[in-house]
Amino acid sequence: MFATTAPSLDSTLPGATRRRHWAQPDVKSHTLVVLTFERLHLAPLAGTPKPEIIAGLVGGDDLDDLLGPYAVTVDLIAVRDVKLDLLTNSLLVEYEKGGLSTACVRIVFATAETADACFTKLWRRLGEGYKLRPYTRDAWAAARTPLTLLIGVLLVTAALALALSVVEDMASARAAQRIGGLDGAKALPKSPLEALTGWMDWRAVCAVGGAAAAGAQVWLYRRLTRPPASLELMRGS
């Protein structure tokens, strides 16, 4: 993963550096993606580009002739927002079109490394006027479900343990009555609670509850420490 601070600007003159380009199969949504100092060029999806096109691209031939009339051209000065989706390895570029309207193009890459490289180079070409949006996480939204599960598991385990303790006390009292033979007194009948939980063992309940609580804690930790799903560049005001 590249650094989250702004990359240094390209200071080489436009005519003295090669164009940055990515092609099929590294790019899944377009045949060619070409980045110059002033524009981003996107050739429509039409399979792997021919070697002579790549040679002309590297040699400095006219991009309009190389990419054809259906290529999309984005002036970097018109770019408003760039979003790198880390889950889909794609770039979403929003730019001004016609003065009042905006448009978006989506570039999908085959690997995270290629997407990162394109995002970094595009950021460098855009310049210091673009800043990375601070990443903020809604901690409560992330923690709500696993935390609710954890609290529920603890409450249920505590309630069952208390119920089983009461059942054990009742069973002990009944056993003592039978042994003592208290003047022919009738044996205490089983309560509904004993009938319901008599098959349970408090050790097993605590073991299952502890395992469920541990799982909920791991889930909670992962939700709170999960890395961002996207990075976004914004043009400063």
Short mmCIF file of C-alpha atoms in Angstrom, two decimals:
data_model
loop_
_atom_site.label_atom_id
_atom_site.label_comp_id
_atom_site.label_asym_id
_atom_site.label_seq_id
_atom_site.Cartn_x
_atom_site.Cartn_y
_atom_site.Cartn_z
CA MET A 1 0.00 0.00 0.00
CA PHE A 2 1.31 3.43 -0.93
CA ALA A 3 1.81 6.21 1.59
CA THR A 4 -1.20 8.29 2.58
CA THR A 5 0.71 11.56 2.29
CA ALA A 6 0.73 13.45 -0.98
CA PRO A 7 3.33 12.10 -3.44
CA SER A 8 5.96 14.49 -4.72
CA LEU A 9 5.05 16.31 -7.92
CA ASP A 10 6.45 15.30 -11.30
CA SER A 11 8.86 18.14 -12.03
CA THR A 12 10.13 16.86 -15.37
CA LEU A 13 8.98 18.79 -18.43
CA PRO A 14 6.12 17.11 -20.34
CA GLY A 15 8.24 16.50 -23.40
CA ALA A 16 11.04 14.85 -21.45
CA THR A 17 9.18 11.99 -19.80
CA ARG A 18 7.28 8.98 -21.09
CA ARG A 19 3.53 8.68 -20.77
CA ARG A 20 2.15 6.47 -18.04
CA HIS A 21 -0.04 3.73 -19.42
CA TRP A 22 -1.82 0.54 -18.37
CA ALA A 23 -3.32 -1.98 -20.77
CA GLN A 24 -5.24 -5.23 -20.98
CA PRO A 25 -5.02 -7.62 -19.15
CA ASP A 26 -3.86 -5.40 -16.24
CA VAL A 27 -6.92 -3.24 -16.93
CA LYS A 28 -10.27 -5.04 -17.03
CA SER A 29 -12.60 -2.17 -17.99
CA HIS A 30 -10.65 -0.60 -20.87
CA THR A 31 -8.18 -1.56 -23.52
CA LEU A 32 -5.77 1.24 -22.62
CA VAL A 33 -5.46 3.83 -19.86
CA VAL A 34 -2.99 6.61 -20.63
CA LEU A 35 -1.98 9.33 -18.18
CA THR A 36 -0.18 12.45 -19.40
CA PHE A 37 0.64 15.67 -17.58
CA GLU A 38 -2.63 17.24 -18.68
CA ARG A 39 -5.12 14.47 -19.46
CA LEU A 40 -6.37 11.00 -18.70
CA HIS A 41 -7.20 8.98 -21.82
CA LEU A 42 -9.38 5.85 -21.75
CA ALA A 43 -9.72 3.60 -24.78
CA PRO A 44 -12.92 1.48 -24.86
CA LEU A 45 -12.71 -2.21 -24.13
CA ALA A 46 -11.65 -4.08 -27.26
CA GLY A 47 -9.19 -6.72 -26.13
CA THR A 48 -5.42 -6.58 -25.82
CA PRO A 49 -3.94 -3.60 -27.72
CA LYS A 50 -1.76 -4.30 -30.72
CA PRO A 51 2.03 -3.99 -30.30
CA GLU A 52 2.21 -1.15 -32.83
CA ILE A 53 -0.22 0.90 -30.72
CA ILE A 54 1.94 0.44 -27.63
CA ALA A 55 5.02 1.32 -29.67
CA GLY A 56 3.37 4.49 -30.96
CA LEU A 57 2.25 5.36 -27.45
CA VAL A 58 5.76 5.06 -26.08
CA GLY A 59 7.18 6.86 -29.11
CA GLY A 60 5.00 9.93 -28.57
CA ASP A 61 2.51 9.54 -31.42
CA ASP A 62 -0.73 11.50 -31.34
CA LEU A 63 -3.09 9.90 -28.80
CA ASP A 64 -6.25 10.80 -30.70
CA ASP A 65 -5.02 8.83 -33.69
CA LEU A 66 -3.81 5.91 -31.58
CA LEU A 67 -6.88 5.50 -29.36
CA GLY A 68 -9.58 6.32 -31.88
CA PRO A 69 -12.66 8.54 -31.80
CA TYR A 70 -14.45 6.59 -29.04
CA ALA A 71 -11.79 7.14 -26.39
CA VAL A 72 -12.75 9.21 -23.35
CA THR A 73 -10.48 12.13 -22.51
CA VAL A 74 -10.52 13.77 -19.08
CA ASP A 75 -8.68 17.03 -18.49
CA LEU A 76 -6.89 16.76 -15.15
CA ILE A 77 -7.73 20.37 -14.38
CA ALA A 78 -11.43 19.37 -14.48
CA VAL A 79 -11.12 16.46 -12.03
CA ARG A 80 -13.10 17.03 -8.85
CA ASP A 81 -12.83 13.73 -7.01
CA VAL A 82 -10.95 10.44 -7.30
CA LYS A 83 -12.01 7.39 -5.30
CA LEU A 84 -9.98 4.19 -5.03
CA ASP A 85 -12.19 1.24 -4.11
CA LEU A 86 -9.90 -1.18 -2.28
CA LEU A 87 -12.39 -4.03 -2.46
CA THR A 88 -12.92 -3.99 -6.24
CA ASN A 89 -9.53 -2.57 -7.32
CA SER A 90 -11.23 0.23 -9.22
CA LEU A 91 -10.89 3.99 -9.66
CA LEU A 92 -13.89 6.28 -9.90
CA VAL A 93 -12.94 9.64 -11.40
CA GLU A 94 -15.48 12.47 -11.20
CA TYR A 95 -14.84 15.49 -13.42
CA GLU A 96 -16.52 18.64 -14.65
CA LYS A 97 -18.03 18.43 -18.10
CA GLY A 98 -19.37 21.36 -20.03
CA GLY A 99 -18.94 23.84 -17.22
CA LEU A 100 -22.11 23.07 -15.26
CA SER A 101 -22.49 19.27 -15.39
CA THR A 102 -20.28 16.50 -14.07
CA ALA A 103 -19.45 13.01 -15.32
CA CYS A 104 -17.77 9.91 -13.90
CA VAL A 105 -15.58 7.22 -15.35
CA ARG A 106 -14.78 3.92 -13.65
CA ILE A 107 -11.52 2.08 -14.28
CA VAL A 108 -11.27 -1.50 -13.04
CA PHE A 109 -7.87 -3.15 -12.60
CA ALA A 110 -6.94 -6.80 -12.34
CA THR A 111 -4.82 -6.45 -9.19
CA ALA A 112 -4.59 -4.20 -6.15
CA GLU A 113 -0.98 -3.32 -7.01
CA THR A 114 -1.94 -1.95 -10.43
CA ALA A 115 -4.84 0.04 -8.99
CA ASP A 116 -2.58 1.49 -6.28
CA ALA A 117 0.05 2.45 -8.85
CA CYS A 118 -2.45 4.25 -11.08
CA PHE A 119 -4.02 6.06 -8.12
CA THR A 120 -0.61 7.19 -6.86
CA LYS A 121 0.54 8.46 -10.26
CA LEU A 122 -2.76 10.21 -10.89
CA TRP A 123 -2.50 11.88 -7.47
CA ARG A 124 1.03 13.03 -8.33
CA ARG A 125 -0.13 14.52 -11.64
CA LEU A 126 -3.10 16.26 -10.03
CA GLY A 127 -0.78 18.09 -7.62
CA GLU A 128 -0.93 19.48 -4.12
CA GLY A 129 -4.38 20.98 -4.61
CA TYR A 130 -5.87 17.54 -3.99
CA LYS A 131 -5.99 16.09 -0.51
CA LEU A 132 -6.81 12.66 0.81
CA ARG A 133 -10.15 12.71 2.61
CA PRO A 134 -9.59 11.90 6.31
CA TYR A 135 -10.84 8.42 7.08
CA THR A 136 -13.41 8.38 9.88
CA ARG A 137 -15.20 5.32 11.17
CA ASP A 138 -18.60 5.23 12.86
CA ALA A 139 -17.45 3.17 15.83
CA TRP A 140 -20.94 2.58 17.18
CA ALA A 141 -22.29 1.40 13.81
CA ALA A 142 -19.35 -1.00 13.48
CA ALA A 143 -19.60 -2.31 17.05
CA ARG A 144 -23.38 -2.39 17.53
CA THR A 145 -24.12 -5.91 16.25
CA PRO A 146 -21.19 -7.82 17.83
CA LEU A 147 -21.54 -5.83 21.07
CA THR A 148 -25.25 -6.66 21.25
CA LEU A 149 -24.42 -10.31 20.68
CA LEU A 150 -21.75 -10.25 23.39
CA ILE A 151 -24.07 -8.66 25.95
CA GLY A 152 -26.84 -11.11 25.06
CA VAL A 153 -24.54 -14.11 25.46
CA LEU A 154 -23.34 -12.90 28.86
CA LEU A 155 -26.88 -12.25 30.09
CA VAL A 156 -28.21 -15.61 28.89
CA THR A 157 -25.25 -17.47 30.39
CA ALA A 158 -25.63 -15.68 33.72
CA ALA A 159 -29.38 -16.35 33.79
CA LEU A 160 -28.93 -20.05 33.01
CA ALA A 161 -26.17 -20.41 35.60
CA LEU A 162 -28.41 -18.82 38.25
CA ALA A 163 -31.33 -21.07 37.28
CA LEU A 164 -29.15 -24.17 37.46
CA SER A 165 -27.90 -23.09 40.88
CA VAL A 166 -31.50 -22.85 42.13
CA VAL A 167 -32.27 -26.27 40.64
CA GLU A 168 -29.28 -27.79 42.42
CA ASP A 169 -30.46 -26.33 45.72
CA MET A 170 -33.93 -27.81 45.19
CA ALA A 171 -32.48 -31.22 44.32
CA SER A 172 -30.29 -31.14 47.44
CA ALA A 173 -33.29 -30.30 49.61
CA ARG A 174 -35.29 -33.16 48.13
CA ALA A 175 -32.44 -35.61 48.66
CA ALA A 176 -32.05 -34.51 52.27
CA GLN A 177 -35.78 -35.02 52.86
CA ARG A 178 -35.64 -38.56 51.49
CA ILE A 179 -32.64 -39.47 53.60
CA GLY A 180 -34.03 -37.92 56.77
CA GLY A 181 -37.44 -39.61 56.40
CA LEU A 182 -39.19 -36.73 58.10
CA ASP A 183 -42.24 -38.48 59.71
CA GLY A 184 -43.64 -39.71 56.44
CA ALA A 185 -43.68 -36.25 54.92
CA LYS A 186 -44.39 -36.18 51.23
CA ALA A 187 -41.40 -35.69 48.96
CA LEU A 188 -41.22 -32.26 47.40
CA PRO A 189 -42.44 -32.42 43.79
CA LYS A 190 -40.23 -31.19 40.97
CA SER A 191 -40.80 -27.57 40.08
CA PRO A 192 -41.38 -26.44 36.46
CA LEU A 193 -37.89 -24.90 36.52
CA GLU A 194 -36.35 -28.26 37.43
CA ALA A 195 -38.33 -30.01 34.72
CA LEU A 196 -37.16 -27.45 32.15
CA THR A 197 -33.48 -27.28 33.05
CA GLY A 198 -32.88 -30.61 34.73
CA TRP A 199 -31.02 -31.98 31.73
CA MET A 200 -28.54 -29.10 31.71
CA ASP A 201 -25.16 -28.98 33.41
CA TRP A 202 -23.84 -25.64 34.61
CA ARG A 203 -20.31 -26.51 33.47
CA ALA A 204 -21.46 -27.12 29.91
CA VAL A 205 -23.53 -23.92 29.97
CA CYS A 206 -20.54 -21.87 31.11
CA ALA A 207 -18.29 -23.51 28.51
CA VAL A 208 -20.69 -22.82 25.63
CA GLY A 209 -21.36 -19.28 26.88
CA GLY A 210 -17.64 -18.58 27.20
CA ALA A 211 -16.94 -19.82 23.67
CA ALA A 212 -19.78 -17.70 22.24
CA ALA A 213 -18.57 -14.63 24.18
CA ALA A 214 -15.02 -15.15 22.89
CA GLY A 215 -16.30 -15.38 19.32
CA ALA A 216 -18.29 -12.17 19.76
CA GLN A 217 -15.21 -10.39 21.11
CA VAL A 218 -13.13 -11.48 18.11
CA TRP A 219 -15.87 -10.24 15.78
CA LEU A 220 -16.03 -6.94 17.66
CA TYR A 221 -12.25 -6.50 17.44
CA ARG A 222 -12.23 -7.16 13.71
CA ARG A 223 -15.07 -4.72 13.07
CA LEU A 224 -13.30 -1.96 15.03
CA THR A 225 -9.88 -2.53 13.43
CA ARG A 226 -11.03 -3.21 9.86
CA PRO A 227 -9.10 -1.08 7.33
CA PRO A 228 -10.96 1.39 5.12
CA ALA A 229 -12.77 0.06 2.08
CA SER A 230 -11.80 3.05 -0.07
CA LEU A 231 -9.52 6.08 -0.35
CA GLU A 232 -10.75 9.36 -1.75
CA LEU A 233 -8.99 12.41 -3.17
CA MET A 234 -10.79 15.75 -3.06
CA ARG A 235 -9.95 18.99 -4.75
CA GLY A 236 -9.34 21.74 -2.22
CA SER A 237 -11.44 24.86 -2.21
#
